[in-house]
PDB file of C-alpha atoms in Angstrom:
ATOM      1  CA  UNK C  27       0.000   0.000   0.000  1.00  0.00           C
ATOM      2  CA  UNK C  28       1.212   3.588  -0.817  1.00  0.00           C
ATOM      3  CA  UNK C  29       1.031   6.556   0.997  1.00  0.00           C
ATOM      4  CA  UNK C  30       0.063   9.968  -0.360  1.00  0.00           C
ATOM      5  CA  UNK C  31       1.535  11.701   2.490  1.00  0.00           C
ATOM      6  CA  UNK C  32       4.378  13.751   1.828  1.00  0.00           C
ATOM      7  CA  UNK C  33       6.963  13.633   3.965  1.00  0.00           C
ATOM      8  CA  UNK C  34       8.024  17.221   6.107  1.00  0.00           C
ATOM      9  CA  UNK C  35      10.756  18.575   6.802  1.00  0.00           C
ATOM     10  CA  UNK C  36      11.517  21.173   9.971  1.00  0.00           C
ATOM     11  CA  UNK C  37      13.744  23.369   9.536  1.00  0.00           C
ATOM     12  CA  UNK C  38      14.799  26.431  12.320  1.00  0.00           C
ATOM     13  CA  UNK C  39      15.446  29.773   9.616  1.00  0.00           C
ATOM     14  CA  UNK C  40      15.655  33.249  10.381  1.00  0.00           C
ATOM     15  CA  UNK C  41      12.685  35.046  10.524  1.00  0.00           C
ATOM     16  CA  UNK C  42      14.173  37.365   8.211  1.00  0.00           C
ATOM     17  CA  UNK C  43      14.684  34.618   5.719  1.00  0.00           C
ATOM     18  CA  UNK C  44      12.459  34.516   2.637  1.00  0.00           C
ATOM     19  CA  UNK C  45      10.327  31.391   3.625  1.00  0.00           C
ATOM     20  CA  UNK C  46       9.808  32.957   6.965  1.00  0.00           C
ATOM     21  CA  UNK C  47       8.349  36.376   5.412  1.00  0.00           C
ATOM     22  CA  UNK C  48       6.516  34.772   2.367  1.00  0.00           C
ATOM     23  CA  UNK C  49       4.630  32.763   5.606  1.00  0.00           C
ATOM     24  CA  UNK C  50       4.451  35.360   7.364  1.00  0.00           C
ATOM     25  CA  UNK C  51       2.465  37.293   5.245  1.00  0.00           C
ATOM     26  CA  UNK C  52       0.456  34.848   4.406  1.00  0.00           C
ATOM     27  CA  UNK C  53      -0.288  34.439   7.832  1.00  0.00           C
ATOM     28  CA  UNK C  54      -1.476  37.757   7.830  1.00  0.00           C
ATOM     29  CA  UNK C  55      -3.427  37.878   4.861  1.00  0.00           C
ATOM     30  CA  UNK C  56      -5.212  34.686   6.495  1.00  0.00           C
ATOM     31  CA  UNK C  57      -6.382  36.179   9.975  1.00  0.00           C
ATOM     32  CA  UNK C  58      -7.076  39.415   8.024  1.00  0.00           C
ATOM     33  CA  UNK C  59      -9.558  37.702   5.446  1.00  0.00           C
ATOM     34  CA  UNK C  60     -11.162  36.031   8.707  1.00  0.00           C
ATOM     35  CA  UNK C  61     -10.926  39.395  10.771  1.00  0.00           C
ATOM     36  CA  UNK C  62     -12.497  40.987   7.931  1.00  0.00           C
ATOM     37  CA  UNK C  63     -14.885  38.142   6.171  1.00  0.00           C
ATOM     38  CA  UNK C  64     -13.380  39.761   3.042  1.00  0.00           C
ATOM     39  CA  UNK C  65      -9.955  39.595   1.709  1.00  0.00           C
ATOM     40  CA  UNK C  66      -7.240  42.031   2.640  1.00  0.00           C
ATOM     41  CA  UNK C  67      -5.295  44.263   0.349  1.00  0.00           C
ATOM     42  CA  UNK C  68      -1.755  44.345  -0.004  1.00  0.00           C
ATOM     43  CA  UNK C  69      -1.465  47.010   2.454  1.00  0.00           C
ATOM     44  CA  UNK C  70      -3.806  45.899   4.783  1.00  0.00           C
ATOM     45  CA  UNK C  71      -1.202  43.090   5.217  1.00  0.00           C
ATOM     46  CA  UNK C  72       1.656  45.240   4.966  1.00  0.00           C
ATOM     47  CA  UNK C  73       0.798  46.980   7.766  1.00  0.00           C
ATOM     48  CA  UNK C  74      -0.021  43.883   9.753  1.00  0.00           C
ATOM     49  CA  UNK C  75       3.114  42.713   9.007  1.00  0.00           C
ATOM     50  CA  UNK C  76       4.680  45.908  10.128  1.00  0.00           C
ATOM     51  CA  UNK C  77       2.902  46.486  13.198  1.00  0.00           C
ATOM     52  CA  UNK C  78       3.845  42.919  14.103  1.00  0.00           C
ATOM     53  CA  UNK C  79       7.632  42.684  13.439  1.00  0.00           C
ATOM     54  CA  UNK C  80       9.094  38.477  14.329  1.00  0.00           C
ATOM     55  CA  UNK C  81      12.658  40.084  14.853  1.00  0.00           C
ATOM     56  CA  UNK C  82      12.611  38.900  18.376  1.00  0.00           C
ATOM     57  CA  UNK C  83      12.101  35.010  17.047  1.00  0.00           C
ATOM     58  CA  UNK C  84      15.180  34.733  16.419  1.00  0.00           C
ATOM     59  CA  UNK C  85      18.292  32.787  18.674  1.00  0.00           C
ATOM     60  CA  UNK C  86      19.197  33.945  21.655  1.00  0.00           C
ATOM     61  CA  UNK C  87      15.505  34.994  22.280  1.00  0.00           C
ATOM     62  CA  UNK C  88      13.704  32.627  20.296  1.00  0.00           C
ATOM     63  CA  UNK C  89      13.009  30.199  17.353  1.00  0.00           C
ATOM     64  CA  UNK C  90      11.355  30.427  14.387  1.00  0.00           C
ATOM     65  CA  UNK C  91      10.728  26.560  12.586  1.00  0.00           C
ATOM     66  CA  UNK C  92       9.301  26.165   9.060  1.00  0.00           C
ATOM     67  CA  UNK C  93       7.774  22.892   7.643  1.00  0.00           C
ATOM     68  CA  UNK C  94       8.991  21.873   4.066  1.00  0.00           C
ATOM     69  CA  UNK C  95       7.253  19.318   2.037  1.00  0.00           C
ATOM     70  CA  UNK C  96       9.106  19.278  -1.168  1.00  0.00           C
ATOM     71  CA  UNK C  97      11.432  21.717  -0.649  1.00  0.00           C
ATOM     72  CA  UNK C  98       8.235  24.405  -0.438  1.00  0.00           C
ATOM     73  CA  UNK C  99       7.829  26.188   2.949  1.00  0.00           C
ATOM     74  CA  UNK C 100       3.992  25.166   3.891  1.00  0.00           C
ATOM     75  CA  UNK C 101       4.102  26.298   7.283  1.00  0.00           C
ATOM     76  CA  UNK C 102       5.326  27.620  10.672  1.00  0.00           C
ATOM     77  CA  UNK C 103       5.590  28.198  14.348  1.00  0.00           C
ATOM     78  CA  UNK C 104       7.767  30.174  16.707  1.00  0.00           C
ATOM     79  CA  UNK C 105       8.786  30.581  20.080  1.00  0.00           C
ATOM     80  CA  UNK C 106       9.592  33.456  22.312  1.00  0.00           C
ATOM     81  CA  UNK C 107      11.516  32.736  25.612  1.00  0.00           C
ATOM     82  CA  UNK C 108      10.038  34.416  28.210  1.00  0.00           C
ATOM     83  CA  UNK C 109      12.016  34.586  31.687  1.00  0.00           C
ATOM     84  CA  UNK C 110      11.629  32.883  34.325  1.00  0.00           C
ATOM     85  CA  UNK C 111      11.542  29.292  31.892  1.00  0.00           C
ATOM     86  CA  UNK C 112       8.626  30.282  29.689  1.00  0.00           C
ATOM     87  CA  UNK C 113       8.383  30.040  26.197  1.00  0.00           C
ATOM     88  CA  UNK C 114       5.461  31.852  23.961  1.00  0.00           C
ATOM     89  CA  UNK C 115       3.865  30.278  20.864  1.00  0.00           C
ATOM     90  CA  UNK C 116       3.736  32.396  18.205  1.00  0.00           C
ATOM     91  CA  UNK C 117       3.274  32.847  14.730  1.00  0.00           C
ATOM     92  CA  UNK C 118       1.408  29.345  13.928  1.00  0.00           C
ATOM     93  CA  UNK C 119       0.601  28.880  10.927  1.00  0.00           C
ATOM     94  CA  UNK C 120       0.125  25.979   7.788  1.00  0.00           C
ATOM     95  CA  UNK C 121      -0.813  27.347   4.338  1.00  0.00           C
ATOM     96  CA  UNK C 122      -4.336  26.235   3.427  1.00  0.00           C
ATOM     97  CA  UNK C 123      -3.017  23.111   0.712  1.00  0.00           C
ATOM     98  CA  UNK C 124      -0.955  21.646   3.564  1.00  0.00           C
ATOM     99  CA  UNK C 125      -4.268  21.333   6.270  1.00  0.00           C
ATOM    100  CA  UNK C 126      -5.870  19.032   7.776  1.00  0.00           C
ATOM    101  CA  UNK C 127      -1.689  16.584   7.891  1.00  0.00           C
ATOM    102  CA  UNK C 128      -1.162  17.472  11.440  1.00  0.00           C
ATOM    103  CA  UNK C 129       2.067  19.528  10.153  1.00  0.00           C
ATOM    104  CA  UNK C 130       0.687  22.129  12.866  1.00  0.00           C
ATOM    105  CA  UNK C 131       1.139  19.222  15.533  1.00  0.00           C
ATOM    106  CA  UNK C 132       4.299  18.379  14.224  1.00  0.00           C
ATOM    107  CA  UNK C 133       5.374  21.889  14.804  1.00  0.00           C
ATOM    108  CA  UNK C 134       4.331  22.430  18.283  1.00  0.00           C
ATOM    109  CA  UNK C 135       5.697  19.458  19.317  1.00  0.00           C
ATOM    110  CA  UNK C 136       9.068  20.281  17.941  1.00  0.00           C
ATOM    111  CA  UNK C 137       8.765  23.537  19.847  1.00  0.00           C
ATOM    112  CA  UNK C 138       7.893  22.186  22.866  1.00  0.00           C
ATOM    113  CA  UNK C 139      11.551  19.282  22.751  1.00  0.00           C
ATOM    114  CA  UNK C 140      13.359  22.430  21.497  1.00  0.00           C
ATOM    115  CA  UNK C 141      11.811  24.990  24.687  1.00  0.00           C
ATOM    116  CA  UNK C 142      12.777  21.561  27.028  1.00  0.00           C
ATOM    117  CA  UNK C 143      16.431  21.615  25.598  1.00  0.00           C
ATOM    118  CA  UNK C 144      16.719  25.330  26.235  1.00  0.00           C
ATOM    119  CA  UNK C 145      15.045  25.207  30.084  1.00  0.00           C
ATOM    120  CA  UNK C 146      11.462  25.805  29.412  1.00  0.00           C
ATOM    121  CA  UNK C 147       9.193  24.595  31.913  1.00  0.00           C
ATOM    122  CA  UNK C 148       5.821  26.518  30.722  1.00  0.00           C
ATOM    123  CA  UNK C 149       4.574  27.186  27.937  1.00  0.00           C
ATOM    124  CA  UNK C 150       2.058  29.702  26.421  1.00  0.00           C
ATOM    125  CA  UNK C 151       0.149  31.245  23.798  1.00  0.00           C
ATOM    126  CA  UNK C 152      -3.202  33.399  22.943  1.00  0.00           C
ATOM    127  CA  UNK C 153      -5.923  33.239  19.606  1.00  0.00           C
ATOM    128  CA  UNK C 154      -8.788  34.016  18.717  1.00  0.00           C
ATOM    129  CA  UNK C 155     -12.496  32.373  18.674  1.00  0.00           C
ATOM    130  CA  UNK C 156     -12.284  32.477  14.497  1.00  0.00           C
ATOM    131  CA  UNK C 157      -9.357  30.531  15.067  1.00  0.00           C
ATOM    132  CA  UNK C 158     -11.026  27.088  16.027  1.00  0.00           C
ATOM    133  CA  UNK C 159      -8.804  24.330  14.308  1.00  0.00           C
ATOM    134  CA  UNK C 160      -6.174  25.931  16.193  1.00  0.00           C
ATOM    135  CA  UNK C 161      -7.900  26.140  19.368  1.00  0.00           C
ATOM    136  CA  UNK C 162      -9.204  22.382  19.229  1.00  0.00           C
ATOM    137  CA  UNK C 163      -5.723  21.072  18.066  1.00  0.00           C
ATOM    138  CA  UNK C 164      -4.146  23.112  21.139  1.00  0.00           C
ATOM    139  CA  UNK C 165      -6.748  21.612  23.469  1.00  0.00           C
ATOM    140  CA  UNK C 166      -5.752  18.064  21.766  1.00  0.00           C
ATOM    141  CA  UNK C 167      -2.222  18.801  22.827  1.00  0.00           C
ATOM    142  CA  UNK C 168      -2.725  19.589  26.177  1.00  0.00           C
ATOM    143  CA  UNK C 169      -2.962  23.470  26.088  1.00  0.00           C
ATOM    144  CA  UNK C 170      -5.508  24.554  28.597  1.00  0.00           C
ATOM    145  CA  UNK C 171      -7.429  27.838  29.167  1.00  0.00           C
ATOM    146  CA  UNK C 172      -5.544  29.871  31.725  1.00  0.00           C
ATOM    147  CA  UNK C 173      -6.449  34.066  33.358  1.00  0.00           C
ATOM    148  CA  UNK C 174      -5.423  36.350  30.627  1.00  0.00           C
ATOM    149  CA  UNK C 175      -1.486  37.475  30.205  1.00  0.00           C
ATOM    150  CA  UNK C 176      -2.128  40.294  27.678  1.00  0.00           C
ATOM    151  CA  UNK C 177      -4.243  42.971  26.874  1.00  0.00           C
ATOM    152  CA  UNK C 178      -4.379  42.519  23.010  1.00  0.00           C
ATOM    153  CA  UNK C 179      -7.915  43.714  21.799  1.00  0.00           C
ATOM    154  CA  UNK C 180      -7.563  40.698  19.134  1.00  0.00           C
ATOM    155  CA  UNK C 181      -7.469  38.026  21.387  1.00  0.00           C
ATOM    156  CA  UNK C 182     -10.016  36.005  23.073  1.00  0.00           C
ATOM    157  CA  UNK C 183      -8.006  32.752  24.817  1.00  0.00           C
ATOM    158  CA  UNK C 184      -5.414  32.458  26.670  1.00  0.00           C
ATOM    159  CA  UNK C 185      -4.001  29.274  27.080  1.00  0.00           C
ATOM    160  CA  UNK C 186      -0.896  26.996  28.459  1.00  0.00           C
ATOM    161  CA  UNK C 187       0.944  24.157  29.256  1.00  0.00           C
ATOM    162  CA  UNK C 188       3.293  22.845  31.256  1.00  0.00           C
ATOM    163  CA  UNK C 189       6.199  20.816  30.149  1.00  0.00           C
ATOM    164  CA  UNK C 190       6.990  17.466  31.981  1.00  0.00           C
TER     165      UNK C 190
END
Protein backbone atom coordinates (compact mmCIF):
# COMPACT_ATOMS: atom_id res chain seq x y z
CA UNK A 1 0.00 0.00 0.00
CA UNK A 2 1.21 3.59 -0.82
CA UNK A 3 1.03 6.56 1.00
CA UNK A 4 0.06 9.97 -0.36
CA UNK A 5 1.53 11.70 2.49
CA UNK A 6 4.38 13.75 1.83
CA UNK A 7 6.96 13.63 3.97
CA UNK A 8 8.02 17.22 6.11
CA UNK A 9 10.76 18.57 6.80
CA UNK A 10 11.52 21.17 9.97
CA UNK A 11 13.74 23.37 9.54
CA UNK A 12 14.80 26.43 12.32
CA UNK A 13 15.45 29.77 9.62
CA UNK A 14 15.66 33.25 10.38
CA UNK A 15 12.68 35.05 10.52
CA UNK A 16 14.17 37.37 8.21
CA UNK A 17 14.68 34.62 5.72
CA UNK A 18 12.46 34.52 2.64
CA UNK A 19 10.33 31.39 3.62
CA UNK A 20 9.81 32.96 6.96
CA UNK A 21 8.35 36.38 5.41
CA UNK A 22 6.52 34.77 2.37
CA UNK A 23 4.63 32.76 5.61
CA UNK A 24 4.45 35.36 7.36
CA UNK A 25 2.46 37.29 5.24
CA UNK A 26 0.46 34.85 4.41
CA UNK A 27 -0.29 34.44 7.83
CA UNK A 28 -1.48 37.76 7.83
CA UNK A 29 -3.43 37.88 4.86
CA UNK A 30 -5.21 34.69 6.50
CA UNK A 31 -6.38 36.18 9.97
CA UNK A 32 -7.08 39.42 8.02
CA UNK A 33 -9.56 37.70 5.45
CA UNK A 34 -11.16 36.03 8.71
CA UNK A 35 -10.93 39.40 10.77
CA UNK A 36 -12.50 40.99 7.93
CA UNK A 37 -14.88 38.14 6.17
CA UNK A 38 -13.38 39.76 3.04
CA UNK A 39 -9.95 39.59 1.71
CA UNK A 40 -7.24 42.03 2.64
CA UNK A 41 -5.30 44.26 0.35
CA UNK A 42 -1.76 44.34 0.00
CA UNK A 43 -1.47 47.01 2.45
CA UNK A 44 -3.81 45.90 4.78
CA UNK A 45 -1.20 43.09 5.22
CA UNK A 46 1.66 45.24 4.97
CA UNK A 47 0.80 46.98 7.77
CA UNK A 48 -0.02 43.88 9.75
CA UNK A 49 3.11 42.71 9.01
CA UNK A 50 4.68 45.91 10.13
CA UNK A 51 2.90 46.49 13.20
CA UNK A 52 3.84 42.92 14.10
CA UNK A 53 7.63 42.68 13.44
CA UNK A 54 9.09 38.48 14.33
CA UNK A 55 12.66 40.08 14.85
CA UNK A 56 12.61 38.90 18.38
CA UNK A 57 12.10 35.01 17.05
CA UNK A 58 15.18 34.73 16.42
CA UNK A 59 18.29 32.79 18.67
CA UNK A 60 19.20 33.95 21.65
CA UNK A 61 15.50 34.99 22.28
CA UNK A 62 13.70 32.63 20.30
CA UNK A 63 13.01 30.20 17.35
CA UNK A 64 11.35 30.43 14.39
CA UNK A 65 10.73 26.56 12.59
CA UNK A 66 9.30 26.16 9.06
CA UNK A 67 7.77 22.89 7.64
CA UNK A 68 8.99 21.87 4.07
CA UNK A 69 7.25 19.32 2.04
CA UNK A 70 9.11 19.28 -1.17
CA UNK A 71 11.43 21.72 -0.65
CA UNK A 72 8.24 24.40 -0.44
CA UNK A 73 7.83 26.19 2.95
CA UNK A 74 3.99 25.17 3.89
CA UNK A 75 4.10 26.30 7.28
CA UNK A 76 5.33 27.62 10.67
CA UNK A 77 5.59 28.20 14.35
CA UNK A 78 7.77 30.17 16.71
CA UNK A 79 8.79 30.58 20.08
CA UNK A 80 9.59 33.46 22.31
CA UNK A 81 11.52 32.74 25.61
CA UNK A 82 10.04 34.42 28.21
CA UNK A 83 12.02 34.59 31.69
CA UNK A 84 11.63 32.88 34.33
CA UNK A 85 11.54 29.29 31.89
CA UNK A 86 8.63 30.28 29.69
CA UNK A 87 8.38 30.04 26.20
CA UNK A 88 5.46 31.85 23.96
CA UNK A 89 3.87 30.28 20.86
CA UNK A 90 3.74 32.40 18.21
CA UNK A 91 3.27 32.85 14.73
CA UNK A 92 1.41 29.34 13.93
CA UNK A 93 0.60 28.88 10.93
CA UNK A 94 0.13 25.98 7.79
CA UNK A 95 -0.81 27.35 4.34
CA UNK A 96 -4.34 26.24 3.43
CA UNK A 97 -3.02 23.11 0.71
CA UNK A 98 -0.95 21.65 3.56
CA UNK A 99 -4.27 21.33 6.27
CA UNK A 100 -5.87 19.03 7.78
CA UNK A 101 -1.69 16.58 7.89
CA UNK A 102 -1.16 17.47 11.44
CA UNK A 103 2.07 19.53 10.15
CA UNK A 104 0.69 22.13 12.87
CA UNK A 105 1.14 19.22 15.53
CA UNK A 106 4.30 18.38 14.22
CA UNK A 107 5.37 21.89 14.80
CA UNK A 108 4.33 22.43 18.28
CA UNK A 109 5.70 19.46 19.32
CA UNK A 110 9.07 20.28 17.94
CA UNK A 111 8.76 23.54 19.85
CA UNK A 112 7.89 22.19 22.87
CA UNK A 113 11.55 19.28 22.75
CA UNK A 114 13.36 22.43 21.50
CA UNK A 115 11.81 24.99 24.69
CA UNK A 116 12.78 21.56 27.03
CA UNK A 117 16.43 21.61 25.60
CA UNK A 118 16.72 25.33 26.24
CA UNK A 119 15.05 25.21 30.08
CA UNK A 120 11.46 25.81 29.41
CA UNK A 121 9.19 24.60 31.91
CA UNK A 122 5.82 26.52 30.72
CA UNK A 123 4.57 27.19 27.94
CA UNK A 124 2.06 29.70 26.42
CA UNK A 125 0.15 31.25 23.80
CA UNK A 126 -3.20 33.40 22.94
CA UNK A 127 -5.92 33.24 19.61
CA UNK A 128 -8.79 34.02 18.72
CA UNK A 129 -12.50 32.37 18.67
CA UNK A 130 -12.28 32.48 14.50
CA UNK A 131 -9.36 30.53 15.07
CA UNK A 132 -11.03 27.09 16.03
CA UNK A 133 -8.80 24.33 14.31
CA UNK A 134 -6.17 25.93 16.19
CA UNK A 135 -7.90 26.14 19.37
CA UNK A 136 -9.20 22.38 19.23
CA UNK A 137 -5.72 21.07 18.07
CA UNK A 138 -4.15 23.11 21.14
CA UNK A 139 -6.75 21.61 23.47
CA UNK A 140 -5.75 18.06 21.77
CA UNK A 141 -2.22 18.80 22.83
CA UNK A 142 -2.72 19.59 26.18
CA UNK A 143 -2.96 23.47 26.09
CA UNK A 144 -5.51 24.55 28.60
CA UNK A 145 -7.43 27.84 29.17
CA UNK A 146 -5.54 29.87 31.72
CA UNK A 147 -6.45 34.07 33.36
CA UNK A 148 -5.42 36.35 30.63
CA UNK A 149 -1.49 37.47 30.20
CA UNK A 150 -2.13 40.29 27.68
CA UNK A 151 -4.24 42.97 26.87
CA UNK A 152 -4.38 42.52 23.01
CA UNK A 153 -7.92 43.71 21.80
CA UNK A 154 -7.56 40.70 19.13
CA UNK A 155 -7.47 38.03 21.39
CA UNK A 156 -10.02 36.01 23.07
CA UNK A 157 -8.01 32.75 24.82
CA UNK A 158 -5.41 32.46 26.67
CA UNK A 159 -4.00 29.27 27.08
CA UNK A 160 -0.90 27.00 28.46
CA UNK A 161 0.94 24.16 29.26
CA UNK A 162 3.29 22.85 31.26
CA UNK A 163 6.20 20.82 30.15
CA UNK A 164 6.99 17.47 31.98
Amino acid sequence: MTSSRKSVVLVAVSPRSVEARDLMRAYFDDILCRAYGRPATDEEIDSAVGNAPSDDLAPPHGLFLVARQDDAAVACAALLLLPPATAEVRRVFTAPAARGQGIAALLLRELETRARDLGVTRMRLDTRDDLVEARRMYSRLGYVDVPAFNDDPYVDHWLAKTLP
